[in-house]
mmCIF file of C-alpha atoms and ligand atoms in Angstrom:
data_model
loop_
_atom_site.group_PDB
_atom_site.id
_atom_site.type_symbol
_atom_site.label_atom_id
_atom_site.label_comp_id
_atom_site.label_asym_id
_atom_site.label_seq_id
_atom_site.Cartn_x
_atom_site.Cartn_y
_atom_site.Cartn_z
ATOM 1 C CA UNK A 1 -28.587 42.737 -18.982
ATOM 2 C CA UNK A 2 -24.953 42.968 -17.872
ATOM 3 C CA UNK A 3 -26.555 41.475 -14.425
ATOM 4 C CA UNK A 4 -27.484 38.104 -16.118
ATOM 5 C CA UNK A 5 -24.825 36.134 -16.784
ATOM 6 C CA UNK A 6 -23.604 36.845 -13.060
ATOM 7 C CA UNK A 7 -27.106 35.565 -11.673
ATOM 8 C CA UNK A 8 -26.145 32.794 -13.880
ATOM 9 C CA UNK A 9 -22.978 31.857 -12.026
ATOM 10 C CA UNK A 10 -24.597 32.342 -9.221
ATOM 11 C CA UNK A 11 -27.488 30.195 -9.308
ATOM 12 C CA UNK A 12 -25.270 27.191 -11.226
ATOM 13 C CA UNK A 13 -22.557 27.821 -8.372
ATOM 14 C CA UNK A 14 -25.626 27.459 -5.382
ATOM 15 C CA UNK A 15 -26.893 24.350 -6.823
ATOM 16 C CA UNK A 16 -23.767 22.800 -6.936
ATOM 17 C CA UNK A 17 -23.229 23.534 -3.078
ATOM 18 C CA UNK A 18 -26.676 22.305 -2.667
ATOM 19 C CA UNK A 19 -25.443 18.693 -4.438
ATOM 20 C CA UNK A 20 -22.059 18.822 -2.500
ATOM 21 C CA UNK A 21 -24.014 19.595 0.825
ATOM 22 C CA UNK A 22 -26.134 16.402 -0.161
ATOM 23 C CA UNK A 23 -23.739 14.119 -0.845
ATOM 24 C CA UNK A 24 -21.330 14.994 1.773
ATOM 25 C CA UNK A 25 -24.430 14.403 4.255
ATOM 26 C CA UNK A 26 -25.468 11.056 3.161
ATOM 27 C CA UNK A 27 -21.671 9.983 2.961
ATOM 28 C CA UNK A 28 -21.515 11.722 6.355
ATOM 29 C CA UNK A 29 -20.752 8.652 9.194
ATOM 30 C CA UNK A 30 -21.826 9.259 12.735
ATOM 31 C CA UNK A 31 -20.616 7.789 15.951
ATOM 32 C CA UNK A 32 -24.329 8.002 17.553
ATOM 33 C CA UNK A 33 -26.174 6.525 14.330
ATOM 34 C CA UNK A 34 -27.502 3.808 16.356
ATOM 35 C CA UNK A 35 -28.349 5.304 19.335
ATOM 36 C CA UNK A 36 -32.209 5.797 18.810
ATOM 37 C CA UNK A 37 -32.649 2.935 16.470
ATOM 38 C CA UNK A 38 -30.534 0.103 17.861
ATOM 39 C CA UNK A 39 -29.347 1.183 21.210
ATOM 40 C CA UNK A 40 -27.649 -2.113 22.354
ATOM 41 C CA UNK A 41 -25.767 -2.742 18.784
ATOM 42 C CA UNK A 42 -22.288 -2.404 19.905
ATOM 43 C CA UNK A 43 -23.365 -3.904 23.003
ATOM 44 C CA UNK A 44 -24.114 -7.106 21.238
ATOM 45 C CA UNK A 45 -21.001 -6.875 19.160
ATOM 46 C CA UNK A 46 -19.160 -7.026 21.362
ATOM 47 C CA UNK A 47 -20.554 -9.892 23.789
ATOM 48 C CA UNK A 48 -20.325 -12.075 20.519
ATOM 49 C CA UNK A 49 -16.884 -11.207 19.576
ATOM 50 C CA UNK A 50 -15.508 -11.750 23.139
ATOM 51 C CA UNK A 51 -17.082 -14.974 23.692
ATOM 52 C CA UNK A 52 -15.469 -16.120 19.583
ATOM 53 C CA UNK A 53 -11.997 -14.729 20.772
ATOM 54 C CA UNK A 54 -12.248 -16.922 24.255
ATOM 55 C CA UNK A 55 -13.057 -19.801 21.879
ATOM 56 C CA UNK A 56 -10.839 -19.202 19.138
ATOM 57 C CA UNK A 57 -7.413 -17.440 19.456
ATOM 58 C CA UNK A 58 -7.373 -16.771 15.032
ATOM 59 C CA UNK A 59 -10.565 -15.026 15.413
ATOM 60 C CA UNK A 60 -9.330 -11.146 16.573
ATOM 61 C CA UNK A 61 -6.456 -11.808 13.661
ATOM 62 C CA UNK A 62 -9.026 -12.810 11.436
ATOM 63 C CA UNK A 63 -11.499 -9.869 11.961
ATOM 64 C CA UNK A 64 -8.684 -7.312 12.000
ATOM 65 C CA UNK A 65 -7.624 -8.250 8.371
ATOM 66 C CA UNK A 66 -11.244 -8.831 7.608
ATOM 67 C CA UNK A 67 -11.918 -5.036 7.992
ATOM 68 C CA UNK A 68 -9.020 -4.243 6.093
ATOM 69 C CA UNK A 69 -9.680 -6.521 2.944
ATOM 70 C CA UNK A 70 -13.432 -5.512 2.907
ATOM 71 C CA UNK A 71 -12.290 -1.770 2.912
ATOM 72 C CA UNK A 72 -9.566 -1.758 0.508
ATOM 73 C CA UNK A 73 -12.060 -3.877 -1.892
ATOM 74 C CA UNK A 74 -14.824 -1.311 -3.487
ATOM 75 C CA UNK A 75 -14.875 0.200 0.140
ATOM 76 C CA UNK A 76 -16.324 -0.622 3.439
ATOM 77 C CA UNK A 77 -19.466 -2.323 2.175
ATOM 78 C CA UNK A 78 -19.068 -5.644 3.593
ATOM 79 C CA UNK A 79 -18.538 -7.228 -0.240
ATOM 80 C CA UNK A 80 -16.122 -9.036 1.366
ATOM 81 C CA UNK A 81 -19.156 -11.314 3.076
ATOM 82 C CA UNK A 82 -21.131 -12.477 0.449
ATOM 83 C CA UNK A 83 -20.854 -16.100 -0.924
ATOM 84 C CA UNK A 84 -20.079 -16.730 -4.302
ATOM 85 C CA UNK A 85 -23.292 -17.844 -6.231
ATOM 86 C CA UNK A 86 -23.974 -20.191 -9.670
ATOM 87 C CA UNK A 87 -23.004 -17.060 -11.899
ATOM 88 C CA UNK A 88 -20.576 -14.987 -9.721
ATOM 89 C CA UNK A 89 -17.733 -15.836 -7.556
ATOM 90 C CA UNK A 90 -17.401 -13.670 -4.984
ATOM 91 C CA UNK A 91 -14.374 -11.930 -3.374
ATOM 92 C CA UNK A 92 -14.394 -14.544 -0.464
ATOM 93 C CA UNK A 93 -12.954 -16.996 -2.908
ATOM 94 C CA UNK A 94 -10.693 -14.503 -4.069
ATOM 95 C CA UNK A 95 -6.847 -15.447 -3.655
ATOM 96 C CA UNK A 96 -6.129 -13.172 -0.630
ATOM 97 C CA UNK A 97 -9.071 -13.802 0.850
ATOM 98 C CA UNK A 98 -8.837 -17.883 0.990
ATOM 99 C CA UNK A 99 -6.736 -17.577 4.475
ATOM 100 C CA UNK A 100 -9.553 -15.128 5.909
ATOM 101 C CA UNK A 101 -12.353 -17.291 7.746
ATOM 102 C CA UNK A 102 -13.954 -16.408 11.296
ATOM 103 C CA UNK A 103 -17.007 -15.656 8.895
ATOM 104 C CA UNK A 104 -18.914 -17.259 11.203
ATOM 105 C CA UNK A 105 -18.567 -14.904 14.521
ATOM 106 C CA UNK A 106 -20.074 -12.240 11.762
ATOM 107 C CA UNK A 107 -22.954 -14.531 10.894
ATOM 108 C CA UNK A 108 -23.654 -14.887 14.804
ATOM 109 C CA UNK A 109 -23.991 -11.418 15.751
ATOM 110 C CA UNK A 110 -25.455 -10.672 12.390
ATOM 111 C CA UNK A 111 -28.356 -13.228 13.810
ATOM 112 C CA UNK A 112 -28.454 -11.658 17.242
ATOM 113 C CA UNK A 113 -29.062 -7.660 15.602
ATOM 114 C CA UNK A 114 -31.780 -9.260 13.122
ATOM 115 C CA UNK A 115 -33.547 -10.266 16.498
ATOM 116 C CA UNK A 116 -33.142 -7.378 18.820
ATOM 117 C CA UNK A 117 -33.498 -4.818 15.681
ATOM 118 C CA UNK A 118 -34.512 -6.325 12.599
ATOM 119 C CA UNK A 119 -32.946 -4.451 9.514
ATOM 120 C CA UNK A 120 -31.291 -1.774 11.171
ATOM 121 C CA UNK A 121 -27.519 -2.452 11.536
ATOM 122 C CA UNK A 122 -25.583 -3.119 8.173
ATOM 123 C CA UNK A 123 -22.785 -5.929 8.293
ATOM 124 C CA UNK A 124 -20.015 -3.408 7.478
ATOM 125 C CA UNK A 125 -20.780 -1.444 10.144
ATOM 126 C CA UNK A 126 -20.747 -4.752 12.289
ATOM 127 C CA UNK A 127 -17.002 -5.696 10.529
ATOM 128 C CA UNK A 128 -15.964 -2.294 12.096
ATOM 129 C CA UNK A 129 -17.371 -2.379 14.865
ATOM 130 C CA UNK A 130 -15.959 -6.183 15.290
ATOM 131 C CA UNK A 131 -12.135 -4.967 13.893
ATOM 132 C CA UNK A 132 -11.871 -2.298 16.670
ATOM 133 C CA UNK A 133 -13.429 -4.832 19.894
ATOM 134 C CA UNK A 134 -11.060 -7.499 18.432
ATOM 135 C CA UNK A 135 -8.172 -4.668 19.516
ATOM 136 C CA UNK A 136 -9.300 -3.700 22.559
ATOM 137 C CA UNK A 137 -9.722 -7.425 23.483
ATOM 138 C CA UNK A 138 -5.963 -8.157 22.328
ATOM 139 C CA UNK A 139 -4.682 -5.292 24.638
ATOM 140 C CA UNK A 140 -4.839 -2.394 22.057
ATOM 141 C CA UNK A 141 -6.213 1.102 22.220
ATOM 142 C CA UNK A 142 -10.103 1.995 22.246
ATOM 143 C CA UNK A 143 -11.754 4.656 19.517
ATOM 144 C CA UNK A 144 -14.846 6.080 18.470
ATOM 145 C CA UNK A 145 -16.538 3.614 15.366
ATOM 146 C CA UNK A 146 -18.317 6.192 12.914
ATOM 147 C CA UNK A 147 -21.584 4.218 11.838
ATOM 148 C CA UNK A 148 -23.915 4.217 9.002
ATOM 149 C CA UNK A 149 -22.255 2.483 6.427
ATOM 150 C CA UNK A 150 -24.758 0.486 3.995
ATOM 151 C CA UNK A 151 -23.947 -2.460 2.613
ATOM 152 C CA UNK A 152 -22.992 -2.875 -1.230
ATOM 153 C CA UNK A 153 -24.564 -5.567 -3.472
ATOM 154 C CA UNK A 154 -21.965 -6.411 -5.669
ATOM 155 C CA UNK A 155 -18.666 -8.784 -4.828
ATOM 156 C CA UNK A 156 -15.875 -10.249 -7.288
ATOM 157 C CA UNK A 157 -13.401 -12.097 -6.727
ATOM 158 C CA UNK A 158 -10.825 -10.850 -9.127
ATOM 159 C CA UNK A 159 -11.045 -7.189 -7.483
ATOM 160 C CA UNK A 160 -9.103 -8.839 -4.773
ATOM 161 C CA UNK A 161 -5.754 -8.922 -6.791
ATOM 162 C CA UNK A 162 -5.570 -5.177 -5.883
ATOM 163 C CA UNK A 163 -5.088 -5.903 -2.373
ATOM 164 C CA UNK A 164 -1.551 -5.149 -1.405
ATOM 165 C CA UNK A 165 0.909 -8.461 -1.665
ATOM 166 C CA UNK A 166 3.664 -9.238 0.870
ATOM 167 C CA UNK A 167 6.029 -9.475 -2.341
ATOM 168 C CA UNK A 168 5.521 -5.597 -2.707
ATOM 169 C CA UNK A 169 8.150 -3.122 -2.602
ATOM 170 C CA UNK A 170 7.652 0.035 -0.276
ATOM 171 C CA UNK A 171 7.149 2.322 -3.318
ATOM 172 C CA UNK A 172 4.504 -0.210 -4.591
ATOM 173 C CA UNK A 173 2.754 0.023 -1.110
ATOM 174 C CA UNK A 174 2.706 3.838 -1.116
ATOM 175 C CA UNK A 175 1.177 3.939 -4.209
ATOM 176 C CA UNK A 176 -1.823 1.223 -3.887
ATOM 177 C CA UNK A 177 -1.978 3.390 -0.009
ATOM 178 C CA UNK A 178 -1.752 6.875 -1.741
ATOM 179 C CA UNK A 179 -4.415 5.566 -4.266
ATOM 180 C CA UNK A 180 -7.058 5.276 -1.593
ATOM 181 C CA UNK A 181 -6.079 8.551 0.214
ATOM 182 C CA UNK A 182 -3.798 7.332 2.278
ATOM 183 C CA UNK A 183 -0.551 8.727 3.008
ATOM 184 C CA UNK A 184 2.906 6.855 4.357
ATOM 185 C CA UNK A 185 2.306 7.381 7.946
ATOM 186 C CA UNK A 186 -1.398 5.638 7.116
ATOM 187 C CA UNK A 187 0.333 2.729 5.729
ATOM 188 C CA UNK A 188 3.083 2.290 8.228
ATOM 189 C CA UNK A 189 0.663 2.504 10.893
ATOM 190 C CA UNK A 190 -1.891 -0.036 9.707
ATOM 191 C CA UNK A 191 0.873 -2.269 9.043
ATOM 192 C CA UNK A 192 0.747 -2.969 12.782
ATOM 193 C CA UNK A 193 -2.143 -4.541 12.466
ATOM 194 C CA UNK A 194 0.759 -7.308 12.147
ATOM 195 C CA UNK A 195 1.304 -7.004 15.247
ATOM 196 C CA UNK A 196 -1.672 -10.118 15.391
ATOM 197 C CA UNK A 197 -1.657 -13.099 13.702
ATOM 198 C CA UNK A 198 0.214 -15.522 11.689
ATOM 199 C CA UNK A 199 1.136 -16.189 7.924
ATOM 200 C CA UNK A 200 1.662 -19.150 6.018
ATOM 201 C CA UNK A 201 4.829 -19.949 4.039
ATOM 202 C CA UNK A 202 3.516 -19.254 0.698
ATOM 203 C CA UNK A 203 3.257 -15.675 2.230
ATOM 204 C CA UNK A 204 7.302 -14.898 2.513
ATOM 205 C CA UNK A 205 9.312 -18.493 1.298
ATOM 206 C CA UNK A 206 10.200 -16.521 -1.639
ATOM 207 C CA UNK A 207 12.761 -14.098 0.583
ATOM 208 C CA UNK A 208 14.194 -17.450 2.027
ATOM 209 C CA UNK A 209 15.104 -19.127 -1.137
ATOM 210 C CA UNK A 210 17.027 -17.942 -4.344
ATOM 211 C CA UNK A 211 15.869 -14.447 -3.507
ATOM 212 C CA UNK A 212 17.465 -12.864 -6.128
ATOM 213 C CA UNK A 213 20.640 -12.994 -8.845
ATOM 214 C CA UNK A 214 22.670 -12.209 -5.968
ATOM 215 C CA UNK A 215 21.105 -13.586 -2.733
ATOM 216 C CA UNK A 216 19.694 -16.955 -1.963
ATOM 217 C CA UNK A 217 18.138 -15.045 1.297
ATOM 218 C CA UNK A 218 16.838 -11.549 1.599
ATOM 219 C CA UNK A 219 19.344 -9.958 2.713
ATOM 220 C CA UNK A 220 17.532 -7.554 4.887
ATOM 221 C CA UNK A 221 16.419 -10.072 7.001
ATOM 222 C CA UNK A 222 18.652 -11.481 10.326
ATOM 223 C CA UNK A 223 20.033 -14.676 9.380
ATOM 224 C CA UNK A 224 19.140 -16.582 12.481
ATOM 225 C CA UNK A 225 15.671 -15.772 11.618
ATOM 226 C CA UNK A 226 15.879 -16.342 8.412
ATOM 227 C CA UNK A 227 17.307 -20.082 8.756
ATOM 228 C CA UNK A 228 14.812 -20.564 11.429
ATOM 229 C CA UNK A 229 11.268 -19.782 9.064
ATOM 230 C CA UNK A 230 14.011 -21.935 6.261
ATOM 231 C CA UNK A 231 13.326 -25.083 8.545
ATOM 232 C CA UNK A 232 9.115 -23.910 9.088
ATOM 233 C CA UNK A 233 8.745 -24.060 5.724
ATOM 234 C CA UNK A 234 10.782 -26.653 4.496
ATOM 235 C CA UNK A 235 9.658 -29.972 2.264
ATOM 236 C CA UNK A 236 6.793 -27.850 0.488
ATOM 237 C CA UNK A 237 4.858 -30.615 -0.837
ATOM 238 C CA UNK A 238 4.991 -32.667 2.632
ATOM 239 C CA UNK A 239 4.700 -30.073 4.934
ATOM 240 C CA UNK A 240 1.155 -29.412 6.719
ATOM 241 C CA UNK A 241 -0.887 -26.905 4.800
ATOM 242 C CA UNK A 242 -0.915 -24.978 8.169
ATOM 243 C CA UNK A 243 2.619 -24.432 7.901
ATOM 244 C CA UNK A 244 4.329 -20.653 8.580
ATOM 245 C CA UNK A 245 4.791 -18.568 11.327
ATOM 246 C CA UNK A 246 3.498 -15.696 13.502
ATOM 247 C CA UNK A 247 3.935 -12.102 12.176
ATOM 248 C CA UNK A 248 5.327 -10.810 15.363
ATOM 249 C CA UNK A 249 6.361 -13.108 18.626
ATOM 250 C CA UNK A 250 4.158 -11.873 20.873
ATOM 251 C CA UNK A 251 1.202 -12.345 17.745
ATOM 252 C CA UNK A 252 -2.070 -12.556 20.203
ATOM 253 C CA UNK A 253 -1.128 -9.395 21.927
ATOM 254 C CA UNK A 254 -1.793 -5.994 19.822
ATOM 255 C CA UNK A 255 1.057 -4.535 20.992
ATOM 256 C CA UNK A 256 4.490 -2.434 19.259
ATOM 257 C CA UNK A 257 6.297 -5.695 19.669
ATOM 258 C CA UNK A 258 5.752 -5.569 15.682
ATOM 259 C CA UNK A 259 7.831 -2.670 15.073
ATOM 260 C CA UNK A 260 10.661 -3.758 17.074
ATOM 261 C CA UNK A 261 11.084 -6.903 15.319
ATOM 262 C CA UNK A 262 11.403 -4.882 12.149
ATOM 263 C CA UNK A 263 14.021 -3.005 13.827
ATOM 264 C CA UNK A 264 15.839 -6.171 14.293
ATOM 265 C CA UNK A 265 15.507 -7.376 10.539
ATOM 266 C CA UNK A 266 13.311 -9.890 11.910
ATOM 267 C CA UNK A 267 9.876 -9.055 9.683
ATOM 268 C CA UNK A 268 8.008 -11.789 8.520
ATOM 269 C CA UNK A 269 6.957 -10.411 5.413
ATOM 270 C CA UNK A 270 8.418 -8.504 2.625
ATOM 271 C CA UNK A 271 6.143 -5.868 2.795
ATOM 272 C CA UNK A 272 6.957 -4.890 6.370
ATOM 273 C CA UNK A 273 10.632 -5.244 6.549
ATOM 274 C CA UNK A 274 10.576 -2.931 3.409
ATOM 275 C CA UNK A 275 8.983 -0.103 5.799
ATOM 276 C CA UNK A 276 12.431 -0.326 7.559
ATOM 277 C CA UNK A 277 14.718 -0.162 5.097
ATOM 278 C CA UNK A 278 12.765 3.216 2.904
ATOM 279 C CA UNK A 279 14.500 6.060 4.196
ATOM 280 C CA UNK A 280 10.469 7.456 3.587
ATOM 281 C CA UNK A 281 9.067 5.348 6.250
ATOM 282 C CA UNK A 282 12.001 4.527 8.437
ATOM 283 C CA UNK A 283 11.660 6.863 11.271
ATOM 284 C CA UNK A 284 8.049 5.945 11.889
ATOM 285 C CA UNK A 285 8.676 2.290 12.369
ATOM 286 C CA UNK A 286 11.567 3.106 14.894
ATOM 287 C CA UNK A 287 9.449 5.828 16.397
ATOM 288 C CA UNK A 288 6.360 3.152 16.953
ATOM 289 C CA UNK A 289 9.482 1.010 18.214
ATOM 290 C CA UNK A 290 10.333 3.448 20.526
ATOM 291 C CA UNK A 291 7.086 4.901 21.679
ATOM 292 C CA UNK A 292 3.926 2.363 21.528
ATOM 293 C CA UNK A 293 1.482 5.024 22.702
ATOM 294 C CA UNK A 294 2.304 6.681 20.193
ATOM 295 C CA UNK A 295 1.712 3.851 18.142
ATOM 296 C CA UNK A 296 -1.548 3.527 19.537
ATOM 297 C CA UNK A 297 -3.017 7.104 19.322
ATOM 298 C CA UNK A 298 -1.705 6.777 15.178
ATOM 299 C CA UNK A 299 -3.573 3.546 14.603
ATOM 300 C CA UNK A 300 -6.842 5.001 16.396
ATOM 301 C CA UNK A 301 -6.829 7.924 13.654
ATOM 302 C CA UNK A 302 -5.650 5.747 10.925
ATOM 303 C CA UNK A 303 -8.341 3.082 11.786
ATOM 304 C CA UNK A 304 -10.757 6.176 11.573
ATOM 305 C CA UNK A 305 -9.558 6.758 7.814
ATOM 306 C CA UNK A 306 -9.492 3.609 6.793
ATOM 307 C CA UNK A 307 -13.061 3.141 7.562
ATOM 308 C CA UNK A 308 -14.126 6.010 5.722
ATOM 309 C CA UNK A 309 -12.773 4.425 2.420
ATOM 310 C CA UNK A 310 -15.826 4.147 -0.174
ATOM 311 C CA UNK A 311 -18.468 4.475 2.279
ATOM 312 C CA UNK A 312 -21.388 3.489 0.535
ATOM 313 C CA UNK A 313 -23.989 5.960 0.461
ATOM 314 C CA UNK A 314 -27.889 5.891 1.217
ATOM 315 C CA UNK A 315 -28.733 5.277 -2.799
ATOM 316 C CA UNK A 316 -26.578 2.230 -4.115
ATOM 317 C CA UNK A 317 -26.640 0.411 -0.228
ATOM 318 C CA UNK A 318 -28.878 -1.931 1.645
ATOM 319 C CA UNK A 319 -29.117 -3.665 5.202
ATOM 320 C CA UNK A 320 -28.504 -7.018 4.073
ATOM 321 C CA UNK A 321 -30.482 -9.280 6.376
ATOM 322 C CA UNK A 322 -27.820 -12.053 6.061
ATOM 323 C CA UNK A 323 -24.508 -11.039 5.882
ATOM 324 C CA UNK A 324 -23.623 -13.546 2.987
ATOM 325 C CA UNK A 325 -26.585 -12.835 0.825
ATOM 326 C CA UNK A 326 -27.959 -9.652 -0.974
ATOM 327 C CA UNK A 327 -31.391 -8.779 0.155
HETATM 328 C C1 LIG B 401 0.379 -3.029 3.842
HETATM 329 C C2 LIG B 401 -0.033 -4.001 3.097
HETATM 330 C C3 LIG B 401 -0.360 -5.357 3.602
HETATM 331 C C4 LIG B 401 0.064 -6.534 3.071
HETATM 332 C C5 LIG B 401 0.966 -6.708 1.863
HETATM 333 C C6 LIG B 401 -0.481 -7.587 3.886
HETATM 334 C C7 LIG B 401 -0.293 -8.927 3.650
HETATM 335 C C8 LIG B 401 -0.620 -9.931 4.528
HETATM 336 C C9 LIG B 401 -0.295 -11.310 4.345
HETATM 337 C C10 LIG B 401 0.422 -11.907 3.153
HETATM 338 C C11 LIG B 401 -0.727 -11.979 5.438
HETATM 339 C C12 LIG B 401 -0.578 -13.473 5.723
HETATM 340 C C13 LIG B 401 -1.692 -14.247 5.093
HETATM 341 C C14 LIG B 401 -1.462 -15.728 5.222
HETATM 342 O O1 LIG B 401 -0.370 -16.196 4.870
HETATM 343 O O2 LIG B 401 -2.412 -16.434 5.625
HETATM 344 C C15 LIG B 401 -1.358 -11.027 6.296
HETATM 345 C C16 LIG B 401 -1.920 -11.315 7.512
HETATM 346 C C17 LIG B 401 -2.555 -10.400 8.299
HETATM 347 N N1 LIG B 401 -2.812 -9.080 7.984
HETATM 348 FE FE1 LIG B 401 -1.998 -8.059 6.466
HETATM 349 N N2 LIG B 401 -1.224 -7.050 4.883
HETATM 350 C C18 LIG B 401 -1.194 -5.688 4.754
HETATM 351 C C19 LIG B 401 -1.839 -4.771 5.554
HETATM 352 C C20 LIG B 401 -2.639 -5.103 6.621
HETATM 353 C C21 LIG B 401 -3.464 -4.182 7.351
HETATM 354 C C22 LIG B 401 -3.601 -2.701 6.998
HETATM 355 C C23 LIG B 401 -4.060 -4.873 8.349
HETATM 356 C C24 LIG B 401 -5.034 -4.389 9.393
HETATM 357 C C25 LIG B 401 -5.073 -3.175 9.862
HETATM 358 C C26 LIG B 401 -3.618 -6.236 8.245
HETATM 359 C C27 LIG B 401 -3.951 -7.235 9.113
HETATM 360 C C28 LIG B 401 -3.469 -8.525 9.028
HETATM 361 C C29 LIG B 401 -3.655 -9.513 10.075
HETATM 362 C C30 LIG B 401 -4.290 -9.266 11.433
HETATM 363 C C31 LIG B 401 -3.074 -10.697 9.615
HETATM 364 C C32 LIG B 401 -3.042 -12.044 10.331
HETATM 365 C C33 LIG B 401 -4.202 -12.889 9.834
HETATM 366 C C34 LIG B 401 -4.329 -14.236 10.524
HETATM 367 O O3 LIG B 401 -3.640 -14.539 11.474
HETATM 368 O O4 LIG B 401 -5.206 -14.998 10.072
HETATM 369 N N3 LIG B 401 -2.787 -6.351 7.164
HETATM 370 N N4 LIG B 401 -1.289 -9.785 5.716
#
């Protein structure tokens, strides 16, 4: 008698291994997933993205941020390519996400999979796969995709205010980072993703303009810069809607160029000079200054992480034969 409530535990404590065992599996990505069922995926993937890049210089900037919006939105799921419809707007139309575009390179090798393997590849496995070729293309460092992700059916807008804003102070960051499992080295890191691209002046003319109480400018930024983006962004109801400025000067090159303008007080946005100036973060943004492979090997593993985040599993995912539409 004694014995029974022990064979109790026991058999309640197997089953839940059994579930954990389960889950873990189906959540489980794999960098071979395709290998059997769509050989030539990344293949494909990458002929498409090249050929949009040659094209289109805002397309590996694009499909960088791309990946990180769609993961930092209910997880890598691609929600972050479906179109608004009559009764639900989507989180494409989403503040953050207005500035995105390059939808279209997507949509293209989205077509191309559905004709050499129909319904096999998901579209956020395709927005990873695209986010790591649009590196390698820029100059950056090569890693392993994990596959498998499915792709989620629901998409709204307003779940895009939780993306991180350039206004943000470093604490802020940490915490929407830490809230997704990622740590301060995570976050610096992926910031270098800056290292592409451009923003406009509604992104950072608040540090160039009565700042604060004290300071018309932010004072953490180099004044020469500073009065420089003053004159991009000046006359803001005449000025072209395109107005701003790259996020790094050598912005079509993924290099640590990035890291050594925040050195120099010369980040674009809020969000990154604040890496510089938290004693917490500090030493990694002079030590990705310093050492760009070093740089590199972080954002491979970081990368890694980041598309880990939510991964949908095999019961509440789909292949979504058009990227923009649920099946
Ligand atoms: C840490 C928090 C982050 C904040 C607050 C932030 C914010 C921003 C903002 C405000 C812009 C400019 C948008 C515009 O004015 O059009 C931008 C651009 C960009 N972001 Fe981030 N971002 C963050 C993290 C990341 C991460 C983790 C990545 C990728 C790994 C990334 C990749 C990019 C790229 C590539 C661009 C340039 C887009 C283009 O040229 O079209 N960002 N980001």
């Amino acid at each position: 008698m004694a014995n029974l409530p022990l064979k109790n535990i026991i058999f309640h404590f197997l089953i839940i291994l059994l579930i954990l065992v389960v889950q873990t599996k189906a959540r489980q990505l794999d960098i071979h997933y395709y290998e059997h069922s769509c050989p030539q995926a990344e293949r494909i993937i990458r002929h498409v993205v090249h050929d949009a890049t040659l094209h289109d210089s805002k397309v590996a900037p694009r499909i960088l941020r791309m990946f990180f919006h769609d993961c930092f939105v209910r997880g890598c799921d691609a929600s972050v390519l479906l179109d608004s419809t009559d009764d639900n707007i989507a989180e494409k139309d989403g503040p953050p996400n207005k500035s995105l575009r390059s939808y279209y390179v997507i949509d293209e090798v989205k077509a191309r999979l559905e004709e050499a393997c129909p319904h096999t590849v998901s579209c956020a496995d395709i927005i990873a796969i695209a986010a790591r070729d649009v590196v390698i293309l820029s100059g950056g460092p090569y890693w392993e995709v994990y596959k498998g992700r499915k792709d989620g059916k629901i998409s709204r807008a307003n779940e895009t205010l939780g993306l991180p804003r350039p206004s943000f102070s470093s604490s802020k960051l940490i915490e929407i980072f830490s809230s997704k499992g990622l740590g301060i080295k995570d976050l610096v890191t992926l910031s270098g993703g800056h290292t592409l691209g451009f923003a406009h002046c509604a992104s950072f003319e608040a540090r160039l303009h009565r700042y604060n109480d004290y300071f018309d400018i932010d004072p953490t930024m180099d004044i020469i810069f500073a009065n420089m983006l003053k004159k991009k962004c000046a006359n803001r109801h005449k000025r072209d809607n395109n107005a701003g400025y790259y996020l790094d000067s050598t912005s079509s090159i993924f290099d640590n160029e990035y890291y050594k303008r925040l050195v120099a007080g010369k980040g674009v946005l809020g969000s990154d000079q604040a890496l510089y100036n938290d004693y917490r973060s500090k030493f990694l943004v002079e030590s990705y200054a310093k050492y760009e492979a070093l740089f590199f090997m972080e954002f491979t593993t970081s990368m890694i992480k980041l598309g880990n985040l939510g991964v949908n599993n095999h019961h509440h995912g789909e292949i979504r034969r058009n990227c923009r539409h649920v099946n």
